[in-house]
Amino acid sequence: MTSLHADEAFLAHYQFSHDPFAPRVPGFKFFPAQRKPVLGQLHHLARYSQLLLAVVGPEGSGKTLLRQALVASTNKQAVQSVVVAQGVTGSEALLRQVAQGLSIAQADVRSILAQVGQLALTGQEVYLLIDDADQLDDVALKNLLVLAAGGDEGRPHVFLFAEQDLLTRLEALAGGEECYHAIELQPYGEDETREYLAQRLQGAGQDIDLLAEEQIEDIHARSQGWPGAINQEARELLVEQMLAQRSAGRGPGGGFALPKKHLLALAVVLVGVAAAWFMQGRESTSSAPVASNTSLPLQPSAPVVEAEASAQAPAAESRAPAIEFAGASQPLPLPLVGESQAVIRQPLAEAAG
């Protein structure tokens, strides 16, 4: 089974409108209570701190979701947000994207700071947000530290969303100076995991009742409360449950499971066929000729036998195979049991008549 067919079977089995545990679900917005203070802290530091802000956590900890919430919650008239696309690693590509976001042609640190200063005169601040910042090389990180420090013209607010090892690199590049502030994300609690799963399932057209309480606890324990791991563990559990249910439906014979209404219809058809066969058998039995118990001795005269045979021939041709003769005109002797064979006269007479 290909991956596409497996996904279709998964959606059809649970009647999902889409995969509820895909990494990127359009329109999905879940922000637990513990993330709201972090969001408020980012806004506070952007206003009053002069340091680069680094949000760190393991893969699947919700960094991208936090970055999206930060952009969505800013005042669009007072803040111009420039989001650097994922996959950027070099300094040249980084500065080029920042320059494009600020609508300037020169992609260098001095030109960018000058444009930030011009926007500040109009009452606008600049937010630079970089996802997967741990993939940037050291030159790009140095330029971001310079941009975060700013100059006489102005300074942008730089937000880096990355994994934990970025802090070690920033510490080495800072050279002992205080030039960044780190915020470490925390995993979800069990109640937040349950709320997260419920919102994911509801978005796909189902309910949290699809998972038992023991399953929710198991998902939380195995994922350690990180959103990305919750998605993976929940999907794997539902796939295993689907395969188990299908195997149980097939049974040991290895057949395929039919819905109950289809099985009921099949049973009705089989009963009807059996009844028709039984009735046909009864009709054929009742229409068969009944042999008489009265038997007459076999007449020695050969012409009588031949006459009876010729009279019976038209009816016998349609009901029994023809008697073959061995070359001569004499008929084959009839099989006899013992010394004599009774001839049933009445049926022969009825057939001849």
CSV table of C-alpha atoms in Angstrom, one decimal:
chain,number,residue,atom,x,y,z
A,1,MET,CA,0.0,0.0,0.0
A,2,THR,CA,1.4,3.3,-1.0
A,3,SER,CA,1.6,6.3,1.4
A,4,LEU,CA,-1.2,8.1,-0.5
A,5,HIS,CA,-3.5,5.0,-0.2
A,6,ALA,CA,-2.5,4.6,3.5
A,7,ASP,CA,-3.5,8.2,4.2
A,8,GLU,CA,-6.8,7.8,2.4
A,9,ALA,CA,-7.5,4.7,4.4
A,10,PHE,CA,-6.7,6.5,7.6
A,11,LEU,CA,-9.0,9.4,6.8
A,12,ALA,CA,-11.8,7.2,5.6
A,13,HIS,CA,-11.6,4.9,8.6
A,14,TYR,CA,-12.0,7.7,11.1
A,15,GLN,CA,-14.0,10.0,8.8
A,16,PHE,CA,-11.5,12.8,9.1
A,17,SER,CA,-11.9,15.8,6.8
A,18,HIS,CA,-8.1,16.1,6.9
A,19,ASP,CA,-5.1,14.6,8.8
A,20,PRO,CA,-5.6,16.2,12.2
A,21,PHE,CA,-2.0,15.5,13.2
A,22,ALA,CA,-0.1,16.8,10.2
A,23,PRO,CA,2.8,19.1,11.0
A,24,ARG,CA,1.2,22.1,9.2
A,25,VAL,CA,-2.6,22.3,9.3
A,26,PRO,CA,-4.0,25.5,7.7
A,27,GLY,CA,-6.1,27.6,10.0
A,28,PHE,CA,-5.1,25.6,13.1
A,29,LYS,CA,-4.4,28.0,16.1
A,30,PHE,CA,-3.8,26.5,19.5
A,31,PHE,CA,-2.2,28.6,22.1
A,32,PRO,CA,-2.2,27.1,25.6
A,33,ALA,CA,-2.2,29.1,28.8
A,34,GLN,CA,1.5,28.6,29.5
A,35,ARG,CA,2.4,30.1,26.1
A,36,LYS,CA,0.5,33.4,26.7
A,37,PRO,CA,3.0,34.7,29.3
A,38,VAL,CA,5.8,33.9,26.8
A,39,LEU,CA,4.1,35.9,24.1
A,40,GLY,CA,3.6,38.8,26.5
A,41,GLN,CA,7.2,38.6,27.6
A,42,LEU,CA,8.4,38.8,23.9
A,43,HIS,CA,6.3,42.0,23.4
A,44,HIS,CA,7.6,43.5,26.6
A,45,LEU,CA,11.3,42.8,25.8
A,46,ALA,CA,10.8,44.1,22.2
A,47,ARG,CA,9.7,47.4,23.6
A,48,TYR,CA,12.1,47.8,26.5
A,49,SER,CA,15.1,45.6,25.8
A,50,GLN,CA,18.1,46.4,23.5
A,51,LEU,CA,19.1,42.7,23.2
A,52,LEU,CA,18.6,40.1,20.6
A,53,LEU,CA,15.8,37.7,21.7
A,54,ALA,CA,16.3,33.9,21.2
A,55,VAL,CA,13.4,31.5,21.7
A,56,VAL,CA,14.7,28.0,22.0
A,57,GLY,CA,13.2,24.6,22.4
A,58,PRO,CA,13.5,21.1,20.8
A,59,GLU,CA,12.1,20.2,17.5
A,60,GLY,CA,8.3,20.2,17.6
A,61,SER,CA,8.1,22.4,20.7
A,62,GLY,CA,5.9,25.0,19.1
A,63,LYS,CA,8.4,27.7,18.1
A,64,THR,CA,6.9,28.3,14.7
A,65,LEU,CA,3.4,28.6,16.2
A,66,LEU,CA,4.8,31.1,18.7
A,67,ARG,CA,6.4,33.1,15.9
A,68,GLN,CA,3.1,33.2,14.1
A,69,ALA,CA,1.3,34.3,17.2
A,70,LEU,CA,3.8,37.1,17.7
A,71,VAL,CA,3.3,38.4,14.2
A,72,ALA,CA,-0.5,38.2,14.4
A,73,SER,CA,-0.6,40.0,17.8
A,74,THR,CA,1.4,43.0,16.7
A,75,ASN,CA,-0.1,46.3,15.7
A,76,LYS,CA,0.2,46.3,11.9
A,77,GLN,CA,0.2,50.1,11.8
A,78,ALA,CA,3.0,50.5,14.3
A,79,VAL,CA,5.1,47.4,13.5
A,80,GLN,CA,6.5,46.1,10.2
A,81,SER,CA,7.3,42.4,10.5
A,82,VAL,CA,9.9,40.8,8.2
A,83,VAL,CA,9.9,37.0,8.4
A,84,VAL,CA,12.9,35.2,6.9
A,85,ALA,CA,11.9,32.0,5.1
A,86,GLN,CA,13.0,28.7,6.4
A,87,GLY,CA,16.1,27.1,4.8
A,88,VAL,CA,18.2,30.3,4.7
A,89,THR,CA,21.7,29.6,6.0
A,90,GLY,CA,24.1,32.1,4.5
A,91,SER,CA,24.6,35.8,5.4
A,92,GLU,CA,24.1,37.0,1.9
A,93,ALA,CA,20.8,35.3,1.4
A,94,LEU,CA,19.7,36.5,4.9
A,95,LEU,CA,20.5,40.2,4.2
A,96,ARG,CA,18.9,40.0,0.8
A,97,GLN,CA,15.6,38.8,2.3
A,98,VAL,CA,15.6,41.5,4.9
A,99,ALA,CA,16.3,44.1,2.3
A,100,GLN,CA,13.4,42.9,0.2
A,101,GLY,CA,11.1,42.9,3.2
A,102,LEU,CA,12.0,46.6,3.8
A,103,SER,CA,11.7,47.4,0.1
A,104,ILE,CA,15.3,48.6,-0.4
A,105,ALA,CA,17.8,47.7,-3.1
A,106,GLN,CA,21.0,47.6,-1.0
A,107,ALA,CA,21.3,44.3,0.9
A,108,ASP,CA,23.9,45.3,3.6
A,109,VAL,CA,23.8,46.0,7.3
A,110,ARG,CA,24.3,49.8,7.0
A,111,SER,CA,21.5,50.2,4.4
A,112,ILE,CA,19.2,48.1,6.4
A,113,LEU,CA,19.8,50.2,9.6
A,114,ALA,CA,19.3,53.4,7.6
A,115,GLN,CA,15.9,52.2,6.4
A,116,VAL,CA,15.0,51.1,9.9
A,117,GLY,CA,15.8,54.7,11.1
A,118,GLN,CA,13.6,56.2,8.4
A,119,LEU,CA,10.7,54.0,9.4
A,120,ALA,CA,11.2,55.0,13.0
A,121,LEU,CA,10.7,58.6,12.1
A,122,THR,CA,7.2,57.7,10.8
A,123,GLY,CA,6.4,55.9,14.0
A,124,GLN,CA,7.0,52.3,12.7
A,125,GLU,CA,9.2,49.7,14.4
A,126,VAL,CA,10.7,46.7,12.5
A,127,TYR,CA,10.6,43.1,13.7
A,128,LEU,CA,13.0,40.6,12.1
A,129,LEU,CA,11.8,37.1,12.8
A,130,ILE,CA,14.0,34.1,11.7
A,131,ASP,CA,12.7,30.5,12.0
A,132,ASP,CA,15.3,27.7,12.3
A,133,ALA,CA,17.9,30.2,13.2
A,134,ASP,CA,20.2,27.3,14.3
A,135,GLN,CA,20.8,26.6,10.6
A,136,LEU,CA,22.4,30.0,10.0
A,137,ASP,CA,26.2,30.1,9.7
A,138,ASP,CA,28.3,32.2,12.1
A,139,VAL,CA,28.7,35.1,9.7
A,140,ALA,CA,24.9,35.5,9.4
A,141,LEU,CA,24.6,35.3,13.2
A,142,LYS,CA,27.2,38.0,13.7
A,143,ASN,CA,25.3,40.3,11.3
A,144,LEU,CA,22.1,39.7,13.2
A,145,LEU,CA,23.9,40.7,16.5
A,146,VAL,CA,25.0,43.9,14.8
A,147,LEU,CA,21.5,44.6,13.6
A,148,ALA,CA,20.0,44.0,17.0
A,149,ALA,CA,22.6,46.4,18.6
A,150,GLY,CA,21.5,49.0,16.1
A,151,GLY,CA,23.0,52.5,15.6
A,152,ASP,CA,22.3,56.1,15.7
A,153,GLU,CA,19.7,55.7,13.0
A,154,GLY,CA,17.7,53.1,14.8
A,155,ARG,CA,17.6,49.4,15.6
A,156,PRO,CA,15.3,46.5,14.6
A,157,HIS,CA,13.9,44.0,17.1
A,158,VAL,CA,15.5,40.6,16.2
A,159,PHE,CA,13.8,37.4,17.2
A,160,LEU,CA,15.5,34.0,16.6
A,161,PHE,CA,13.5,30.8,16.9
A,162,ALA,CA,15.9,27.8,17.2
A,163,GLU,CA,16.9,24.7,19.0
A,164,GLN,CA,18.9,24.7,22.2
A,165,ASP,CA,22.4,24.5,20.7
A,166,LEU,CA,22.0,28.0,19.3
A,167,LEU,CA,22.7,29.5,22.7
A,168,THR,CA,26.1,28.0,22.8
A,169,ARG,CA,27.0,29.5,19.5
A,170,LEU,CA,25.6,32.9,20.5
A,171,GLU,CA,27.6,32.8,23.7
A,172,ALA,CA,30.8,32.2,21.8
A,173,LEU,CA,30.1,35.0,19.3
A,174,ALA,CA,29.2,37.5,22.0
A,175,GLY,CA,32.6,37.2,23.5
A,176,GLY,CA,31.4,37.6,27.1
A,177,GLU,CA,29.2,40.6,26.4
A,178,GLU,CA,25.5,40.7,27.2
A,179,CYS,CA,23.9,40.9,23.7
A,180,TYR,CA,21.1,38.4,23.7
A,181,HIS,CA,18.2,37.2,26.0
A,182,ALA,CA,17.1,33.6,25.9
A,183,ILE,CA,13.6,32.3,26.5
A,184,GLU,CA,13.3,28.5,26.8
A,185,LEU,CA,10.0,26.9,26.0
A,186,GLN,CA,8.4,24.4,28.3
A,187,PRO,CA,6.4,21.3,27.4
A,188,TYR,CA,2.6,21.0,27.8
A,189,GLY,CA,1.0,19.6,30.9
A,190,GLU,CA,-1.4,16.7,30.7
A,191,ASP,CA,-4.4,19.0,30.7
A,192,GLU,CA,-2.9,21.1,27.9
A,193,THR,CA,-2.1,17.9,26.0
A,194,ARG,CA,-5.7,16.8,26.3
A,195,GLU,CA,-6.9,20.3,25.2
A,196,TYR,CA,-4.5,20.2,22.3
A,197,LEU,CA,-5.7,16.8,21.1
A,198,ALA,CA,-9.3,17.9,21.4
A,199,GLN,CA,-8.8,20.9,19.2
A,200,ARG,CA,-6.8,19.0,16.6
A,201,LEU,CA,-9.6,16.3,16.4
A,202,GLN,CA,-12.4,18.8,16.3
A,203,GLY,CA,-10.8,20.6,13.4
A,204,ALA,CA,-10.9,17.4,11.5
A,205,GLY,CA,-14.5,16.7,12.2
A,206,GLN,CA,-14.2,14.3,15.2
A,207,ASP,CA,-14.2,14.6,19.0
A,208,ILE,CA,-11.8,13.8,21.9
A,209,ASP,CA,-14.0,10.8,22.6
A,210,LEU,CA,-12.2,9.0,19.8
A,211,LEU,CA,-9.3,8.5,22.3
A,212,ALA,CA,-9.7,6.8,25.7
A,213,GLU,CA,-8.4,8.5,28.8
A,214,GLU,CA,-5.7,5.8,29.1
A,215,GLN,CA,-4.6,6.6,25.5
A,216,ILE,CA,-4.4,10.3,26.2
A,217,GLU,CA,-2.2,9.7,29.2
A,218,ASP,CA,0.0,7.3,27.2
A,219,ILE,CA,0.4,10.0,24.4
A,220,HIS,CA,1.3,12.6,26.9
A,221,ALA,CA,3.9,10.3,28.6
A,222,ARG,CA,5.5,9.2,25.4
A,223,SER,CA,5.6,12.7,23.9
A,224,GLN,CA,6.8,14.4,27.1
A,225,GLY,CA,4.3,17.2,26.3
A,226,TRP,CA,6.0,18.5,23.2
A,227,PRO,CA,3.4,19.4,20.5
A,228,GLY,CA,5.3,17.8,17.6
A,229,ALA,CA,5.8,14.6,19.4
A,230,ILE,CA,2.1,14.6,20.5
A,231,ASN,CA,1.1,14.7,16.8
A,232,GLN,CA,3.4,11.8,16.0
A,233,GLU,CA,2.4,9.6,18.9
A,234,ALA,CA,-1.4,10.3,18.4
A,235,ARG,CA,-1.3,9.5,14.7
A,236,GLU,CA,0.7,6.2,15.3
A,237,LEU,CA,-1.7,5.1,18.0
A,238,LEU,CA,-4.8,5.7,15.8
A,239,VAL,CA,-3.1,3.9,12.9
A,240,GLU,CA,-2.3,0.9,15.1
A,241,GLN,CA,-5.9,1.0,16.4
A,242,MET,CA,-7.3,1.1,12.8
A,243,LEU,CA,-5.2,-1.9,11.8
A,244,ALA,CA,-6.2,-3.9,14.8
A,245,GLN,CA,-9.9,-3.2,14.2
A,246,ARG,CA,-9.6,-4.3,10.6
A,247,SER,CA,-7.7,-7.5,11.5
A,248,ALA,CA,-10.4,-8.3,14.0
A,249,GLY,CA,-13.1,-7.7,11.4
A,250,ARG,CA,-11.5,-10.0,8.9
A,251,GLY,CA,-11.1,-12.9,11.5
A,252,PRO,CA,-8.8,-15.9,11.2
A,253,GLY,CA,-10.1,-16.7,7.7
A,254,GLY,CA,-8.3,-13.7,6.2
A,255,GLY,CA,-11.4,-12.5,4.4
A,256,PHE,CA,-12.7,-9.0,4.3
A,257,ALA,CA,-15.2,-7.3,6.7
A,258,LEU,CA,-18.5,-6.1,5.4
A,259,PRO,CA,-20.8,-3.6,7.1
A,260,LYS,CA,-23.7,-5.2,9.1
A,261,LYS,CA,-26.4,-4.0,6.7
A,262,HIS,CA,-24.5,-5.7,3.8
A,263,LEU,CA,-24.2,-9.0,5.8
A,264,LEU,CA,-27.9,-8.9,6.6
A,265,ALA,CA,-28.8,-8.4,2.9
A,266,LEU,CA,-26.5,-11.3,1.9
A,267,ALA,CA,-28.1,-13.6,4.5
A,268,VAL,CA,-31.6,-12.8,3.1
A,269,VAL,CA,-30.5,-13.6,-0.4
A,270,LEU,CA,-29.0,-16.9,0.7
A,271,VAL,CA,-32.2,-17.9,2.5
A,272,GLY,CA,-34.2,-17.1,-0.6
A,273,VAL,CA,-32.0,-19.2,-2.8
A,274,ALA,CA,-32.2,-22.1,-0.4
A,275,ALA,CA,-36.0,-21.9,-0.2
A,276,ALA,CA,-36.2,-21.8,-4.0
A,277,TRP,CA,-34.0,-24.9,-4.3
A,278,PHE,CA,-36.0,-26.8,-1.7
A,279,MET,CA,-39.3,-26.0,-3.4
A,280,GLN,CA,-37.9,-27.0,-6.8
A,281,GLY,CA,-36.8,-30.3,-5.4
A,282,ARG,CA,-40.3,-31.0,-4.0
A,283,GLU,CA,-42.0,-30.2,-7.3
A,284,SER,CA,-39.7,-32.5,-9.2
A,285,THR,CA,-40.3,-35.3,-6.6
A,286,SER,CA,-44.1,-34.9,-6.8
A,287,SER,CA,-44.2,-34.9,-10.6
A,288,ALA,CA,-42.2,-38.2,-11.0
A,289,PRO,CA,-44.4,-41.2,-12.0
A,290,VAL,CA,-45.3,-43.6,-9.2
A,291,ALA,CA,-44.5,-47.2,-10.0
A,292,SER,CA,-47.2,-49.8,-9.5
A,293,ASN,CA,-46.7,-52.6,-7.1
A,294,THR,CA,-48.5,-54.9,-9.5
A,295,SER,CA,-46.2,-56.7,-11.9
A,296,LEU,CA,-46.9,-59.0,-14.8
A,297,PRO,CA,-44.7,-61.9,-15.9
A,298,LEU,CA,-42.6,-61.2,-18.9
A,299,GLN,CA,-44.2,-62.5,-22.0
A,300,PRO,CA,-42.1,-64.9,-24.0
A,301,SER,CA,-43.3,-63.5,-27.3
A,302,ALA,CA,-40.6,-61.2,-28.9
A,303,PRO,CA,-43.1,-59.2,-31.0
A,304,VAL,CA,-44.9,-58.0,-27.9
A,305,VAL,CA,-41.6,-56.6,-26.6
A,306,GLU,CA,-40.8,-54.9,-29.9
A,307,ALA,CA,-44.3,-53.5,-30.1
A,308,GLU,CA,-44.1,-52.0,-26.7
A,309,ALA,CA,-40.7,-50.6,-27.4
A,310,SER,CA,-41.8,-49.0,-30.6
A,311,ALA,CA,-44.8,-47.5,-28.8
A,312,GLN,CA,-42.6,-46.2,-26.0
A,313,ALA,CA,-39.9,-44.7,-28.3
A,314,PRO,CA,-41.4,-41.2,-28.9
A,315,ALA,CA,-41.8,-40.5,-25.2
A,316,ALA,CA,-38.5,-42.1,-24.2
A,317,GLU,CA,-36.5,-40.0,-26.7
A,318,SER,CA,-37.4,-36.8,-24.8
A,319,ARG,CA,-36.9,-38.3,-21.3
A,320,ALA,CA,-34.1,-40.9,-21.5
A,321,PRO,CA,-31.1,-41.6,-23.6
A,322,ALA,CA,-31.6,-43.8,-26.7
A,323,ILE,CA,-30.8,-47.5,-26.5
A,324,GLU,CA,-27.9,-48.4,-28.7
A,325,PHE,CA,-27.8,-51.6,-30.7
A,326,ALA,CA,-24.7,-53.7,-31.4
A,327,GLY,CA,-24.7,-53.8,-35.2
A,328,ALA,CA,-27.6,-56.3,-35.7
A,329,SER,CA,-31.2,-55.6,-35.7
A,330,GLN,CA,-31.7,-57.5,-32.5
A,331,PRO,CA,-32.1,-55.3,-29.3
A,332,LEU,CA,-29.7,-55.7,-26.5
A,333,PRO,CA,-30.9,-58.0,-23.7
A,334,LEU,CA,-32.5,-56.2,-20.8
A,335,PRO,CA,-30.6,-56.5,-17.5
A,336,LEU,CA,-32.2,-59.1,-15.3
A,337,VAL,CA,-31.9,-59.7,-11.6
A,338,GLY,CA,-31.8,-63.3,-10.8
A,339,GLU,CA,-33.9,-65.5,-13.0
A,340,SER,CA,-36.6,-63.0,-14.0
A,341,GLN,CA,-37.3,-59.3,-14.2
A,342,ALA,CA,-40.7,-57.8,-13.6
A,343,VAL,CA,-42.1,-55.4,-16.2
A,344,ILE,CA,-44.0,-52.4,-15.0
A,345,ARG,CA,-47.0,-52.4,-17.4
A,346,GLN,CA,-49.0,-49.5,-16.1
A,347,PRO,CA,-46.4,-46.7,-16.6
A,348,LEU,CA,-45.6,-48.1,-20.1
A,349,ALA,CA,-49.2,-48.1,-21.0
A,350,GLU,CA,-49.7,-44.5,-19.8
A,351,ALA,CA,-46.6,-43.4,-21.8
A,352,ALA,CA,-47.8,-45.1,-24.9
A,353,GLY,CA,-51.3,-43.7,-24.6
